[in-house]
mmCIF file of C-alpha atoms in Angstrom:
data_model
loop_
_atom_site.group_PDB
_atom_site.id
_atom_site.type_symbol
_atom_site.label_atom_id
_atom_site.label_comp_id
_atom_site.label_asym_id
_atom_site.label_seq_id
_atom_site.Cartn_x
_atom_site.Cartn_y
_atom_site.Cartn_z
ATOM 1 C CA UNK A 492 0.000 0.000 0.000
ATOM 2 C CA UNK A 493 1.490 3.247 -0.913
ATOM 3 C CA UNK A 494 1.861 6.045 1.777
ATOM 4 C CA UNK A 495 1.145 9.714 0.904
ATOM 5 C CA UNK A 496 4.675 11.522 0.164
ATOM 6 C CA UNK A 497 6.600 13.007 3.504
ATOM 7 C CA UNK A 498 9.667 14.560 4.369
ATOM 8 C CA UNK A 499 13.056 12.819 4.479
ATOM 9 C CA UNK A 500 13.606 14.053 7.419
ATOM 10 C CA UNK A 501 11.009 11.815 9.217
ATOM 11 C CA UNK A 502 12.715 8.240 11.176
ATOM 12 C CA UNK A 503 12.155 5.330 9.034
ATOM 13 C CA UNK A 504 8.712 3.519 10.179
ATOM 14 C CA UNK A 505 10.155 0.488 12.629
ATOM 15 C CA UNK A 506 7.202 -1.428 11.906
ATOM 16 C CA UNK A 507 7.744 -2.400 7.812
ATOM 17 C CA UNK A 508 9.982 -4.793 8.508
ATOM 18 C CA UNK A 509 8.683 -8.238 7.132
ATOM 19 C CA UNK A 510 9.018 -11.364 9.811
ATOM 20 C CA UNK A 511 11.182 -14.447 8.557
ATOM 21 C CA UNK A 512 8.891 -17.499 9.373
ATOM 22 C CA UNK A 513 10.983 -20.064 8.677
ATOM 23 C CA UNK A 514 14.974 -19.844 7.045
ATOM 24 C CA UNK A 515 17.888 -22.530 5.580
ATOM 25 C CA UNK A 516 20.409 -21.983 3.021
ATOM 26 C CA UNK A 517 20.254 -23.681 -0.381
ATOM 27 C CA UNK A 518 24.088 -22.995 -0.494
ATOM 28 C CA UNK A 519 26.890 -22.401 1.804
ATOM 29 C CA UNK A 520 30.651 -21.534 0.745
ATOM 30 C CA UNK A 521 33.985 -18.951 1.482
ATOM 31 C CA UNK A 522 32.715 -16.474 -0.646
ATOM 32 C CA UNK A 523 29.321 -16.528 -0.797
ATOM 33 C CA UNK A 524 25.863 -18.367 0.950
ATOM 34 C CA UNK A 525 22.434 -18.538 -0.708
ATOM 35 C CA UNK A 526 19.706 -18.032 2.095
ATOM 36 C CA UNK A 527 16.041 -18.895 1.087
ATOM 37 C CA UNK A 528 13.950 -17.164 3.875
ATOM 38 C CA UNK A 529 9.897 -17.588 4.431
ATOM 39 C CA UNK A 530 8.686 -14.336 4.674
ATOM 40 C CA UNK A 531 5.731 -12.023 5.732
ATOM 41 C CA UNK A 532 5.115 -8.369 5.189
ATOM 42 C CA UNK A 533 4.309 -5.997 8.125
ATOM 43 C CA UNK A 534 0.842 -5.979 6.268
ATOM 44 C CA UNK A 535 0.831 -10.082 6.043
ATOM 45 C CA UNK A 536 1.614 -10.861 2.119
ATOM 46 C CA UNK A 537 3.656 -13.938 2.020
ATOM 47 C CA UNK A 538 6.913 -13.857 0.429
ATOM 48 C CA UNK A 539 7.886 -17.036 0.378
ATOM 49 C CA UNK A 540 10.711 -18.036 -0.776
ATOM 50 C CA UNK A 541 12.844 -14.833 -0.562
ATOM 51 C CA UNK A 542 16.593 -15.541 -1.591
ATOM 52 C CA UNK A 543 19.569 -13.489 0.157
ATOM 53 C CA UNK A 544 22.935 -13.718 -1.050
ATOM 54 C CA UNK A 545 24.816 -13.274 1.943
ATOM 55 C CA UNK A 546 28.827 -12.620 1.223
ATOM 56 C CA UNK A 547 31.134 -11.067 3.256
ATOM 57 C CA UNK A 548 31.811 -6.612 3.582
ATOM 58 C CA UNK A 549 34.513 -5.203 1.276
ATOM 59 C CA UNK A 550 37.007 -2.588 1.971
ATOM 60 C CA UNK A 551 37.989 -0.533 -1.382
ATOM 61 C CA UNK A 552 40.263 2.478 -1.616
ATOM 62 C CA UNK A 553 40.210 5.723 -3.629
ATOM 63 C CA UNK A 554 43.809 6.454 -3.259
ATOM 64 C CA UNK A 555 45.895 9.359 -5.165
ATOM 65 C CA UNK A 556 49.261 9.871 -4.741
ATOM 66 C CA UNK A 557 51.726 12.942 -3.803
ATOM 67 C CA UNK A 558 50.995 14.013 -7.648
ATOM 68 C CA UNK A 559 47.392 13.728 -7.206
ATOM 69 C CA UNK A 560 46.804 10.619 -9.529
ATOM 70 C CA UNK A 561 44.297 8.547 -8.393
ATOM 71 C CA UNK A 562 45.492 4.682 -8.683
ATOM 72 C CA UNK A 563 42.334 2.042 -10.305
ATOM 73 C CA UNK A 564 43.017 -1.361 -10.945
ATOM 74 C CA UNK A 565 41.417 -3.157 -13.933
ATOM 75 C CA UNK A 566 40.683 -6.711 -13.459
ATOM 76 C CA UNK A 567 38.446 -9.270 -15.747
ATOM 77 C CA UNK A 568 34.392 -9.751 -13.868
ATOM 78 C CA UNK A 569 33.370 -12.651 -13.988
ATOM 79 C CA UNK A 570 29.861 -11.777 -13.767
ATOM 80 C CA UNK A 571 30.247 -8.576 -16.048
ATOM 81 C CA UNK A 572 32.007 -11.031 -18.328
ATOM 82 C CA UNK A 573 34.440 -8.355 -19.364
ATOM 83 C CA UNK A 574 37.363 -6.367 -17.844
ATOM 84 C CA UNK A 575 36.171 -3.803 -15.030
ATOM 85 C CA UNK A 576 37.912 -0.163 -14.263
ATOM 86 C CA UNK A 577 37.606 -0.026 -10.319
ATOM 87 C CA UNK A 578 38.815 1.025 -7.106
ATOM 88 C CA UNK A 579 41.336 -1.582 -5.294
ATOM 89 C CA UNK A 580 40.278 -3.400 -2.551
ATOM 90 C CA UNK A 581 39.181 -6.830 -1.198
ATOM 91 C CA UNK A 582 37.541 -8.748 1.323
ATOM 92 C CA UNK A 583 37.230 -8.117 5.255
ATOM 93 C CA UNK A 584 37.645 -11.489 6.690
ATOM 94 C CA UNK A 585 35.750 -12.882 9.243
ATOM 95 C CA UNK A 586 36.931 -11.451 12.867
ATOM 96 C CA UNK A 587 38.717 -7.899 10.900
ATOM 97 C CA UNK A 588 37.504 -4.914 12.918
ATOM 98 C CA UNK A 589 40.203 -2.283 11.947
ATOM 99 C CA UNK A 590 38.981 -1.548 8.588
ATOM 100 C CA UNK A 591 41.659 0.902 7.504
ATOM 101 C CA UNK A 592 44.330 -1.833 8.026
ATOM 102 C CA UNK A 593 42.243 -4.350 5.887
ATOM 103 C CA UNK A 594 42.107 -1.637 2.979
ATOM 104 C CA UNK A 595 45.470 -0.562 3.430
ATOM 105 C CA UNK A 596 46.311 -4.176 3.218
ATOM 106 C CA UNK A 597 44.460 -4.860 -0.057
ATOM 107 C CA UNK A 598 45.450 -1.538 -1.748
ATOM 108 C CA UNK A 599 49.165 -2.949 -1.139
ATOM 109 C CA UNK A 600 48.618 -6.366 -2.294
ATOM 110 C CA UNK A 601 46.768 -5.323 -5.356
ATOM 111 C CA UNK A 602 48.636 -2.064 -6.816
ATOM 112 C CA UNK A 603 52.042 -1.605 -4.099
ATOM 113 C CA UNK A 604 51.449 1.429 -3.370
ATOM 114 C CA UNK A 605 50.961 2.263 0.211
ATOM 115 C CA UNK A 606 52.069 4.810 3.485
ATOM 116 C CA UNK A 607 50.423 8.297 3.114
ATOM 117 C CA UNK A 608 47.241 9.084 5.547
ATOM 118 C CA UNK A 609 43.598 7.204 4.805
ATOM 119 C CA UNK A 610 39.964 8.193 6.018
ATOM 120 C CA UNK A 611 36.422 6.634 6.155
ATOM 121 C CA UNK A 612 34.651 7.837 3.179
ATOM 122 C CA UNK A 613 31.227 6.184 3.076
ATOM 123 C CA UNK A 614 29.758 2.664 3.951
ATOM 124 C CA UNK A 615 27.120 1.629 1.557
ATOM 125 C CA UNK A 616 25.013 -1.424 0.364
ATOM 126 C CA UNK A 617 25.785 -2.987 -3.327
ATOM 127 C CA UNK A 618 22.142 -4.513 -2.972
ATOM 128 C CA UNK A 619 19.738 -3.708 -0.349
ATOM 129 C CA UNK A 620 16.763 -6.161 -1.681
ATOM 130 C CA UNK A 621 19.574 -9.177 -2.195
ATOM 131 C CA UNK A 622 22.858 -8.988 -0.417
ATOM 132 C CA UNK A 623 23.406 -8.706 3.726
ATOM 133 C CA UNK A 624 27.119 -6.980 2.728
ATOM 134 C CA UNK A 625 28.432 -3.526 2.766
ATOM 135 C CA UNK A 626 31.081 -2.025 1.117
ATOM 136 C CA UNK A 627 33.289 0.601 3.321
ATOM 137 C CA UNK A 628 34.724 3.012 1.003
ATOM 138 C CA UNK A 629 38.198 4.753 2.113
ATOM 139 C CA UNK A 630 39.613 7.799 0.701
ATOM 140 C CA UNK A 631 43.651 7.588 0.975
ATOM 141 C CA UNK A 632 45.808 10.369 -0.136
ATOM 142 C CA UNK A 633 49.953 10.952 -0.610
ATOM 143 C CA UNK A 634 50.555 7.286 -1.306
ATOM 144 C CA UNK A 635 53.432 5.814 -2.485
ATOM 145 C CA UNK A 636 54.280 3.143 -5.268
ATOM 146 C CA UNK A 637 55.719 0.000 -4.205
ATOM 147 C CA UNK A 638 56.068 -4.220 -4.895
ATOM 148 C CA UNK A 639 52.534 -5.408 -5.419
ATOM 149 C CA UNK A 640 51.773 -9.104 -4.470
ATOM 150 C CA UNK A 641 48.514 -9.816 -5.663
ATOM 151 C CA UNK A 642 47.035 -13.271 -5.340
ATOM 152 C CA UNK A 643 48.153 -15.520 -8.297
ATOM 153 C CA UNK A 644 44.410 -16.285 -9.563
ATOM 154 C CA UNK A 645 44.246 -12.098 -9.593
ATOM 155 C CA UNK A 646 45.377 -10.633 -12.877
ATOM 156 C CA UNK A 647 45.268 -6.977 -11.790
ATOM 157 C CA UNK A 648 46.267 -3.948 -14.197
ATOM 158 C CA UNK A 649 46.993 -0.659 -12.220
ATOM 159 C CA UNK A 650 45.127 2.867 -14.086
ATOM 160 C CA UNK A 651 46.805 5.596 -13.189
ATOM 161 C CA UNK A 652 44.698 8.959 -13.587
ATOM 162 C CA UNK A 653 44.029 12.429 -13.021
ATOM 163 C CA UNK A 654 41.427 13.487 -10.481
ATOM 164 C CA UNK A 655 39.862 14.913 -13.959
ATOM 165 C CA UNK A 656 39.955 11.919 -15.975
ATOM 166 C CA UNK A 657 38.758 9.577 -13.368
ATOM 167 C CA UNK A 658 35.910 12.085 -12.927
ATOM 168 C CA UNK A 659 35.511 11.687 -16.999
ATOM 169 C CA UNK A 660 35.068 7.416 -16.443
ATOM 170 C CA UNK A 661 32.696 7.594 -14.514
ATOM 171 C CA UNK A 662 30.284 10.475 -16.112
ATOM 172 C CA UNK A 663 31.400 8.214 -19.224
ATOM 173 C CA UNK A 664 30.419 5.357 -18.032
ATOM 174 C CA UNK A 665 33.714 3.687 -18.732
ATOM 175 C CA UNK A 666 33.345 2.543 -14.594
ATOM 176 C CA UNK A 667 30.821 0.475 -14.845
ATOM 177 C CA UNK A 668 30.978 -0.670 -11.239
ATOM 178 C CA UNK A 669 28.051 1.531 -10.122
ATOM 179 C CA UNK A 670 29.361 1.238 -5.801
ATOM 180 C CA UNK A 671 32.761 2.021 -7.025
ATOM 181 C CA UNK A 672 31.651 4.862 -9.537
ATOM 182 C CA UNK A 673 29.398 6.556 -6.519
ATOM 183 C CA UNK A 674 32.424 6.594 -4.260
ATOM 184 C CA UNK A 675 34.928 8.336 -6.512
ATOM 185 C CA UNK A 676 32.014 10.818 -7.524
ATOM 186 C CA UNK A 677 31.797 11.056 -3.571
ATOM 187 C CA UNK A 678 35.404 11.559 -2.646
ATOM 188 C CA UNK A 679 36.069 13.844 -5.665
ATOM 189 C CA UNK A 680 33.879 16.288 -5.521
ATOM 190 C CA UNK A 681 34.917 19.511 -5.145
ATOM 191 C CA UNK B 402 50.242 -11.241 -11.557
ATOM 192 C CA UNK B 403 49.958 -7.292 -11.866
ATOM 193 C CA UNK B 404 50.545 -5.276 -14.631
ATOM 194 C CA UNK B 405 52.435 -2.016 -14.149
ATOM 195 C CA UNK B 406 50.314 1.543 -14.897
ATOM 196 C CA UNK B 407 48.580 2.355 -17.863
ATOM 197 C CA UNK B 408 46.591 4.814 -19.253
ATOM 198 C CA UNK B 409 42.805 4.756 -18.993
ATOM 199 C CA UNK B 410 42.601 5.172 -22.676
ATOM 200 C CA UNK B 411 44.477 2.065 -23.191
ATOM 201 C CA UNK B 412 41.745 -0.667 -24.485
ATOM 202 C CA UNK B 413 40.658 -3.385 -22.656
ATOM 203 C CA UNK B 414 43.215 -6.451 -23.045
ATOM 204 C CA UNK B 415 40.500 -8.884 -24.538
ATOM 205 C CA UNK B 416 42.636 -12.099 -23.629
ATOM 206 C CA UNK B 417 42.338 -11.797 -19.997
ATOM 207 C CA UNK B 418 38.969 -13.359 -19.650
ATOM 208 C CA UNK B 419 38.327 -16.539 -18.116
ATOM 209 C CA UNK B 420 37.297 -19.772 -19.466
ATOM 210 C CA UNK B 421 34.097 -21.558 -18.439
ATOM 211 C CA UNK B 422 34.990 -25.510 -18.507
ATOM 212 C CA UNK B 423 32.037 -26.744 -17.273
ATOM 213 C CA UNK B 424 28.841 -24.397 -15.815
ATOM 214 C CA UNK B 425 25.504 -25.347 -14.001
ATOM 215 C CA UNK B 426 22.982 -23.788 -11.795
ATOM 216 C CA UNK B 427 23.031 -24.761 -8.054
ATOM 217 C CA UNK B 428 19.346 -22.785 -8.339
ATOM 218 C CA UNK B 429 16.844 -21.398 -10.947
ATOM 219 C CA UNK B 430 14.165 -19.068 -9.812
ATOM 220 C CA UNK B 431 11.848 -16.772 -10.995
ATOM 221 C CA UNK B 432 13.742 -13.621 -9.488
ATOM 222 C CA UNK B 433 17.428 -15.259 -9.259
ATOM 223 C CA UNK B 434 19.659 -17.986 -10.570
ATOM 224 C CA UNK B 435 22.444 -19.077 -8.380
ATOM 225 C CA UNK B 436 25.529 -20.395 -10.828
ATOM 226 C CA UNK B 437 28.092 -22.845 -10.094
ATOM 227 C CA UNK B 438 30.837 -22.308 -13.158
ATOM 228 C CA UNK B 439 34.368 -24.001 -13.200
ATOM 229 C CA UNK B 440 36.500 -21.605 -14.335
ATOM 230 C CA UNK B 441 40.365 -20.861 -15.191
ATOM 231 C CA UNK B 442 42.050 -17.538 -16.059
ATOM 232 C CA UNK B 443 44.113 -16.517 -18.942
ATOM 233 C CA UNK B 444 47.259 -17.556 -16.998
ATOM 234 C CA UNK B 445 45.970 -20.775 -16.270
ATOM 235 C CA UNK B 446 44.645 -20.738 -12.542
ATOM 236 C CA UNK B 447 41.771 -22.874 -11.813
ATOM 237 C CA UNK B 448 38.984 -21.418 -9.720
ATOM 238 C CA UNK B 449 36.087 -23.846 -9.223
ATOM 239 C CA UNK B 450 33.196 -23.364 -8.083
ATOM 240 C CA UNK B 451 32.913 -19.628 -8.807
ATOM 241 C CA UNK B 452 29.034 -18.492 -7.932
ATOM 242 C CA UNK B 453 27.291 -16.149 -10.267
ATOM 243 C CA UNK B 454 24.210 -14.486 -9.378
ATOM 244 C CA UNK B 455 21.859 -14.306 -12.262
ATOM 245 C CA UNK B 456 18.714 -11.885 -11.674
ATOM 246 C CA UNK B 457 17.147 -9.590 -14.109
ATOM 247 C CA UNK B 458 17.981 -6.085 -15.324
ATOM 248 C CA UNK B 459 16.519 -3.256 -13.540
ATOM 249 C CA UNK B 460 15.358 0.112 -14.180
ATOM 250 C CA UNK B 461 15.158 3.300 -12.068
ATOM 251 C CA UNK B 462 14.142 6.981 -12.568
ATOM 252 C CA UNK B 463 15.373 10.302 -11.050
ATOM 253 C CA UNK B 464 12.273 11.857 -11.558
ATOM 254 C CA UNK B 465 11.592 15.279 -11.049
ATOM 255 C CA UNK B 466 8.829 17.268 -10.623
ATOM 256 C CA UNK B 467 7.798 20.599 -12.117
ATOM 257 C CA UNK B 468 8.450 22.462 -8.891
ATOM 258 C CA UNK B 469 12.267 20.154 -9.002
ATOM 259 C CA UNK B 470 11.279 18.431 -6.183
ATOM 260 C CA UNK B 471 13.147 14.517 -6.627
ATOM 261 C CA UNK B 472 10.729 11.633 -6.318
ATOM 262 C CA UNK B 473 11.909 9.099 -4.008
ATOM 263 C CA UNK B 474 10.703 5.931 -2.176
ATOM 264 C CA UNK B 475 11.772 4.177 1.112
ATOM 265 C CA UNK B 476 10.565 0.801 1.614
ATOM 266 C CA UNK B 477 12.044 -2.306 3.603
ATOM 267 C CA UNK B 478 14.989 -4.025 1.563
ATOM 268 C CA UNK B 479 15.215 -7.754 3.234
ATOM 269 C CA UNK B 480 19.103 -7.907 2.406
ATOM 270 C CA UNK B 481 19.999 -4.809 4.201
ATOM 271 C CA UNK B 482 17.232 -5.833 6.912
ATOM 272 C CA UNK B 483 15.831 -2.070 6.962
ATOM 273 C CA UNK B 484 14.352 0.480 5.444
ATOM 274 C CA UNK B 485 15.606 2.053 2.404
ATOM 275 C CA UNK B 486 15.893 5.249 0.056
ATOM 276 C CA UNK B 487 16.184 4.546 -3.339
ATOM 277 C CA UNK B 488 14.795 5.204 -6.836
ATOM 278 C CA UNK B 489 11.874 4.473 -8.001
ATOM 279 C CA UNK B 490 11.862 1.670 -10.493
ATOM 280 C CA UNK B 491 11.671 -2.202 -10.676
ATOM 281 C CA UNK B 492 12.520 -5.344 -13.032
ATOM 282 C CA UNK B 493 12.758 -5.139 -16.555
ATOM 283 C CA UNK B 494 10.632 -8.438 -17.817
ATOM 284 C CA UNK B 495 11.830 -11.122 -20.184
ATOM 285 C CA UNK B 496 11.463 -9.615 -23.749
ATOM 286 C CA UNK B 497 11.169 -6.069 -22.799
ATOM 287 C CA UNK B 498 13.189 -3.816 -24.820
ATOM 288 C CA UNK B 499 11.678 -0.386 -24.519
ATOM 289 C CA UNK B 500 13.564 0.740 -21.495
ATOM 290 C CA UNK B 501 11.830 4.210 -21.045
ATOM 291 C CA UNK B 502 8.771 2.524 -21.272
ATOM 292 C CA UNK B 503 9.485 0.207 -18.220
ATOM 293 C CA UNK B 504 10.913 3.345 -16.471
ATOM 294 C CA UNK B 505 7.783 4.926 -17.022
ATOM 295 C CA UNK B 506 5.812 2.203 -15.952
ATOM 296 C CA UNK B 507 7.280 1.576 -12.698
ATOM 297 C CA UNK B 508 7.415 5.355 -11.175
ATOM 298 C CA UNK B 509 3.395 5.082 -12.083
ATOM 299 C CA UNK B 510 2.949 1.948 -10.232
ATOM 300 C CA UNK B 511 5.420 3.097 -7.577
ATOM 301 C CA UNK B 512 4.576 6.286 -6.743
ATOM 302 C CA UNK B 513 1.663 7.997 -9.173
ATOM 303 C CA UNK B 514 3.698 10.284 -10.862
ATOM 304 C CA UNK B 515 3.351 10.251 -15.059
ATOM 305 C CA UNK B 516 4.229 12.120 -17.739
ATOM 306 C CA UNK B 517 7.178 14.571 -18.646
ATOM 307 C CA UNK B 518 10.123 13.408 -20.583
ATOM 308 C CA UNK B 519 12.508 11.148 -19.747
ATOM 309 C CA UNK B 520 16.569 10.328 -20.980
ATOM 310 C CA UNK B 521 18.770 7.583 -20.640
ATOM 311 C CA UNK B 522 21.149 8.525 -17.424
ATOM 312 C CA UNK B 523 23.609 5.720 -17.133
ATOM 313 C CA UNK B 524 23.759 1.919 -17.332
ATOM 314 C CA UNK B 525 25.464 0.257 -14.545
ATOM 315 C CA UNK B 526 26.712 -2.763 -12.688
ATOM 316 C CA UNK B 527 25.999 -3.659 -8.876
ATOM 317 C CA UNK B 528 28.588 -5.742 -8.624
ATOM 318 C CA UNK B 529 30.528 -6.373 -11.309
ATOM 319 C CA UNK B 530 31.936 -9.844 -9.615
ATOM 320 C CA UNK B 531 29.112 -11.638 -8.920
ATOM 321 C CA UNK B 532 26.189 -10.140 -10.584
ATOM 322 C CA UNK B 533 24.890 -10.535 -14.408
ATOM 323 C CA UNK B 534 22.730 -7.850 -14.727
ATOM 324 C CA UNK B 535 22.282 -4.420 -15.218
ATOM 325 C CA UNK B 536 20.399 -1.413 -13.848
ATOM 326 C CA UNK B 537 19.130 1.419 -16.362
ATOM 327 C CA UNK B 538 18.707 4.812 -14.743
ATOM 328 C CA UNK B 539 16.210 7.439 -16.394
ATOM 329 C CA UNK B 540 16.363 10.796 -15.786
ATOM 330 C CA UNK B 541 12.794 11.984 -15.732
ATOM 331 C CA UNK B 542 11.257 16.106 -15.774
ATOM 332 C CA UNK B 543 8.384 17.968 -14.911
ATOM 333 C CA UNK B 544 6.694 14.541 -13.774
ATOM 334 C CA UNK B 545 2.879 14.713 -12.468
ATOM 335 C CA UNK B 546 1.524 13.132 -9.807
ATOM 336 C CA UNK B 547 -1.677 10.873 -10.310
ATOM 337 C CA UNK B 548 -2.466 7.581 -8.498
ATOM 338 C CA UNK B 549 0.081 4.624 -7.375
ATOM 339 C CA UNK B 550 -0.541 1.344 -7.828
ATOM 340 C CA UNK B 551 1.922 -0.485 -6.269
ATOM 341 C CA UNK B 552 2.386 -4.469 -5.894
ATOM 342 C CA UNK B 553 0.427 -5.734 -2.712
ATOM 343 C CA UNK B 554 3.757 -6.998 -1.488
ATOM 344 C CA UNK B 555 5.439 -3.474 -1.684
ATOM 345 C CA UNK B 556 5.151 -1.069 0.818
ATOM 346 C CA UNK B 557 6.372 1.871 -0.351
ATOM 347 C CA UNK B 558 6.303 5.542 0.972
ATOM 348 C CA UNK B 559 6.922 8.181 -1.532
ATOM 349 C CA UNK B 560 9.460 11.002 -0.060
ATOM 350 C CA UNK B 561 9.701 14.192 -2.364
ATOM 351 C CA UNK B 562 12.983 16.414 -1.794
ATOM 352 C CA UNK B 563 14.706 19.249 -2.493
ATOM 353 C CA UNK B 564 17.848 18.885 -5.149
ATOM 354 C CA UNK B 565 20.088 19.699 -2.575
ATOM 355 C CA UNK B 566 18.412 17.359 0.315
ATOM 356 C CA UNK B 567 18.765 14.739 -2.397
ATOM 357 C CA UNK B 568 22.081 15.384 -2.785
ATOM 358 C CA UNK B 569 22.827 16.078 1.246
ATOM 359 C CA UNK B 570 21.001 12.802 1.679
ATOM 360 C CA UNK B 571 23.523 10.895 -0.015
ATOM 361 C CA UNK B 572 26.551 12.832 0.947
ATOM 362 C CA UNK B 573 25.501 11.838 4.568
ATOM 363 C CA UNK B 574 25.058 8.114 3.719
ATOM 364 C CA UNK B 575 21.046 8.150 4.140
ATOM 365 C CA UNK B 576 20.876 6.616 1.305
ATOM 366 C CA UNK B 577 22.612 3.414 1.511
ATOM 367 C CA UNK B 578 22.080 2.187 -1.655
ATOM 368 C CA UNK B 579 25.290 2.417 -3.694
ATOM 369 C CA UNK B 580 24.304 2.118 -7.226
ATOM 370 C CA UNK B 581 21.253 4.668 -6.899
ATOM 371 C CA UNK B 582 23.107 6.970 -4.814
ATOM 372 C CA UNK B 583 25.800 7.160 -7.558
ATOM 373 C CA UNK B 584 22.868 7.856 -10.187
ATOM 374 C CA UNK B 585 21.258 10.660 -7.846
ATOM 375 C CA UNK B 586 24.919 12.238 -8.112
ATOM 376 C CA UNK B 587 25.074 11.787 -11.603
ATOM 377 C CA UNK B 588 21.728 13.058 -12.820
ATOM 378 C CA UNK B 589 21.987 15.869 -10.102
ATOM 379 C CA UNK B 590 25.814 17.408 -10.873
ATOM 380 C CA UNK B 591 25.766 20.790 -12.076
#
């Protein structure tokens, strides 16, 4: 049932949430579990079954260096099927609190470059409806080139650009990674 | 094994893809697919089972109003297990080619509002990794509100901001959702 329009500012309405009647996963693995969950609205439709992909939070890093290049990585998708311009980054295992550490971590193993100073830039959801993960989105400036040692089955090409032309990929839509895209528009803007 | 920098211009290297040896689906659904593909890279590392989620494209409108107001909806979103502020818009169906007109279709059902004109925003990935699909974002004008007529399972309030609460609302991460918070920045920039 649709509700009139109202302000943003107003709390979000506790009560929408839909129950989960009953719950099991059709699949369980490292990277990734498929839930199947027996649903009900808050105003008693049945949902039933709702699927969740549940995979683990990311860390990814929009890092520039002394000169002010910002450092992508392109990488083949497998789901994209094709190559994909994006930020580096990887997985925060299970048990990683420090987040900064995990993304300075991944920016190293992926590109080398690392040192300089590194801030929290925005936390957001890939899929509300479908996946229980976030992405946390760092913003790390004055780093420095260095060995990478990305994982063997990784073949990872480092992009270096300027603030302007990674501005351009994304308004392009060269970035197709839509999270990835939103955080460089977020942490370039002027 | 990583390559050193290049230039964004560079194209893609079109022999980095993987190989599928052998592919089948651990699920098949009428909103997802769950994939199980056996897979090895261009240099000849093996990576088996890699899950693909296969789910429909999507379509969602900034809409506008003729006063500029943004159209927006919140609703509960099961995988982030809250409510959520997103776009209007919903699944493009098997066989349906004419974009705008799905656009157009779900803002009406969604929220009431009809009419104006309407562009072609951007095209994007979710998640580039694990997802097939796409989402289509529509940039819609001078919409006009009539009656919603939403699906009995959807609960969804219609919120109407200002440009710049739109934009505030995603600078402050109140809207969670990644890839419509990076369309709301790119239909919105100046």
């Amino acid at each position: 049932m649709a509700h009139g329009p109202r302000s943003a500012e107003l709390r979000p309405i506790s009560d929408r949430g839909w129950t989960v009647r009953t719950s099991h996963h059709v699949l369980t693995s490292r990277w990734l579990n498929l839930r199947s969950d027996a649903c009900m609205t808050s105003s008693g439709s049945a949902i039933d079954p709702y699927y969740i992909v549940e995979t683990p939070d990311f860390a990814h890093v929009l890092a520039s260096d002394r000169g002010g290049r910002i450092v992508l990585v392109r990488q083949y998708r497998h789901g994209l099927g094709d190559l994909s311009l994006e930020l580096p980054g990887g997985m925060v295992d299970g048990g990683e609190t420090d987040i900064l550490a995990v993304a300075a971590r991944e920016l190293r193993e992926e590109t080398g470059y690392v040192g300089g100073r590194m801030e929290i830039l925005a936390t957001l959801s890939p899929d509300p409806a479908r996946y229980t993960n976030r992405i946390h989105f760092l913003r790390a400036y004055d780093v420095e080139p260095g060995p990478a040692t990305p994982d063997p089955t990784e073949e990872i090409e480092v992009v270096l650009t300027s603030r302007a032309e990674a501005l351009r990929l994304v308004w392009t839509g060269a970035i197709q990674n839509a999270p990835h895209a939103c955080a460089i528009l977020m942490g370039l803007r002027d």
